[in-house]
Amino acid sequence: MREIRQGAFSELDGAAVFALARLRQQVFVVEQECAYPDLDDYDTAADTRHFWIDGEGGAVACLRVLRDGGGWKIGRVCAAKAARGTGLSASLMAAALEWIGPEADVALGAQTYAAGFYRRFGFAEEGEEYIEDGIPHITMRRAGT
């Protein structure tokens, strides 16, 4: 298994920031054709934690964890096309949830087609499906213990 890296924005070097931004741009903006401001103030917030796995040429899978009221929110989960189906995203989810701890509530906005992936980690659908950037999503939540 490849090494899972993590850090707050202030702990990341320029190469890591560039690699994460490039991967997210490739997946969300180019492949999914969503012209939206991917880089936002949440990336640099003190409570935000970035998780990623490097491959040749930089990050091949990543996600971020940020504060969401009294709980946490996982977002920007993505993998390079060549890394999909290899378990890297599942490894990142497991690492992020371990870092958060079992007692905390965790939410995410899942692309609807990926809801089954998140169910494997104890998330359940909440509310109605909605459209974000032209893509069907569903809010999912894992209640803390």
Coordinates of C-alpha atoms in Angstrom, one line a residue:
M1 CA 0.0 0.0 0.0
R2 CA 1.2 3.5 -0.7
E3 CA 1.9 6.0 2.0
I4 CA -1.0 8.2 3.1
R5 CA 0.2 11.8 3.6
Q6 CA -1.7 14.4 5.6
G7 CA -1.4 17.9 6.9
A8 CA -2.9 21.2 7.5
F9 CA -2.4 23.8 4.7
S10 CA 0.3 25.6 6.7
E11 CA 2.3 22.3 6.9
L12 CA 2.2 21.7 3.1
D13 CA 5.0 22.7 0.8
G14 CA 4.5 24.3 -2.6
A15 CA 4.9 21.0 -4.5
A16 CA 2.1 19.3 -2.4
V17 CA -0.3 22.2 -2.8
F18 CA 0.3 22.3 -6.5
A19 CA -0.2 18.5 -6.8
L20 CA -3.4 18.5 -4.9
A21 CA -4.8 21.5 -6.9
R22 CA -3.8 19.9 -10.2
L23 CA -5.5 16.6 -9.3
R24 CA -8.7 18.3 -8.2
Q25 CA -8.7 20.5 -11.3
Q26 CA -8.2 17.5 -13.5
V27 CA -11.1 15.5 -11.9
F28 CA -13.7 18.1 -11.1
V29 CA -13.1 20.9 -13.6
V30 CA -11.8 19.1 -16.6
E31 CA -13.3 15.6 -16.5
Q32 CA -16.6 16.5 -14.9
E33 CA -16.8 19.8 -16.7
C34 CA -17.6 21.8 -13.6
A35 CA -16.4 25.4 -13.8
Y36 CA -16.4 26.4 -10.2
P37 CA -14.0 27.9 -7.6
D38 CA -12.4 24.6 -6.4
L39 CA -9.8 26.4 -4.3
D40 CA -11.6 28.2 -1.5
D41 CA -10.9 29.5 2.0
Y42 CA -11.7 26.1 3.5
D43 CA -8.4 24.7 2.1
T44 CA -6.4 27.1 4.3
A45 CA -8.6 27.0 7.4
A46 CA -6.7 26.0 10.6
D47 CA -9.0 23.1 11.2
T48 CA -8.9 21.7 7.7
R49 CA -6.8 18.6 7.1
H50 CA -5.7 17.4 3.7
F51 CA -5.1 13.7 3.0
W52 CA -3.5 12.3 -0.2
I53 CA -1.5 9.6 -1.8
D54 CA 1.3 10.3 -4.2
G55 CA 2.2 8.5 -7.4
E56 CA 4.4 9.3 -10.3
G57 CA 4.2 13.0 -10.9
G58 CA 2.3 13.9 -7.7
A59 CA -1.0 13.2 -6.0
V60 CA -3.1 10.4 -7.4
A61 CA -5.9 10.5 -4.8
C62 CA -7.0 13.0 -2.2
L63 CA -9.6 14.4 0.1
R64 CA -10.0 17.1 2.7
V65 CA -11.6 17.1 6.2
L66 CA -13.0 20.4 7.6
R67 CA -15.0 21.6 10.5
D68 CA -18.8 21.6 10.0
G69 CA -20.5 23.2 13.0
G70 CA -20.0 20.7 15.9
G71 CA -18.9 17.9 13.6
W72 CA -16.7 17.3 10.5
K73 CA -17.2 17.3 6.8
I74 CA -15.3 15.3 4.2
G75 CA -15.0 16.7 0.7
R76 CA -13.1 17.0 -2.5
V77 CA -12.7 13.2 -2.6
C78 CA -11.1 12.2 -5.9
A79 CA -8.6 10.0 -7.6
A80 CA -6.8 10.2 -10.9
K81 CA -8.4 8.2 -13.7
A82 CA -5.6 5.6 -13.7
A83 CA -5.9 5.2 -9.9
R84 CA -9.6 4.5 -9.8
G85 CA -10.7 1.1 -8.6
T86 CA -7.4 0.5 -6.8
G87 CA -8.6 1.1 -3.3
L88 CA -6.7 4.4 -2.8
S89 CA -9.8 6.4 -2.1
A90 CA -11.0 3.8 0.4
S91 CA -7.6 4.0 2.1
L92 CA -7.9 7.7 2.4
M93 CA -11.5 7.5 3.7
A94 CA -10.4 5.0 6.4
A95 CA -7.4 7.2 7.4
A96 CA -9.6 10.4 7.5
L97 CA -12.3 8.7 9.7
E98 CA -9.6 7.3 12.0
W99 CA -8.1 10.8 12.3
I100 CA -11.6 12.3 13.1
G101 CA -12.4 9.5 15.6
P102 CA -15.6 7.5 16.0
E103 CA -17.3 9.9 18.4
A104 CA -17.7 12.7 15.9
D105 CA -20.5 13.3 13.5
V106 CA -19.3 13.4 9.9
A107 CA -21.2 14.7 6.8
L108 CA -20.4 14.8 3.1
G109 CA -22.1 15.7 -0.1
A110 CA -21.8 12.6 -2.3
Q111 CA -22.2 12.4 -6.0
T112 CA -25.2 10.2 -6.1
Y113 CA -23.5 7.4 -8.1
A114 CA -20.9 7.1 -5.3
A115 CA -23.3 6.7 -2.4
G116 CA -22.6 3.0 -2.2
F117 CA -18.9 3.7 -1.7
Y118 CA -19.7 6.0 1.3
R119 CA -22.2 3.5 2.8
R120 CA -19.2 1.1 3.3
F121 CA -17.9 3.6 5.9
G122 CA -21.1 3.9 7.8
F123 CA -22.6 6.9 6.0
A124 CA -26.4 7.0 5.3
E125 CA -28.3 9.2 2.9
E126 CA -30.1 12.2 4.4
G127 CA -32.7 14.3 2.7
E128 CA -33.4 14.6 -1.0
E129 CA -31.1 14.4 -4.0
Y130 CA -29.9 17.8 -5.2
I131 CA -28.0 19.1 -8.2
E132 CA -24.7 20.8 -7.6
D133 CA -22.7 22.0 -10.6
G134 CA -24.9 20.0 -12.9
I135 CA -24.2 16.7 -11.0
P136 CA -26.8 14.8 -8.8
H137 CA -25.6 14.7 -5.2
I138 CA -27.0 13.5 -1.9
T139 CA -26.1 14.5 1.7
M140 CA -24.8 11.6 3.7
R141 CA -24.0 11.5 7.4
R142 CA -22.3 9.2 9.8
A143 CA -23.4 9.7 13.4
G144 CA -20.8 9.7 16.1
T145 CA -20.9 7.2 18.9

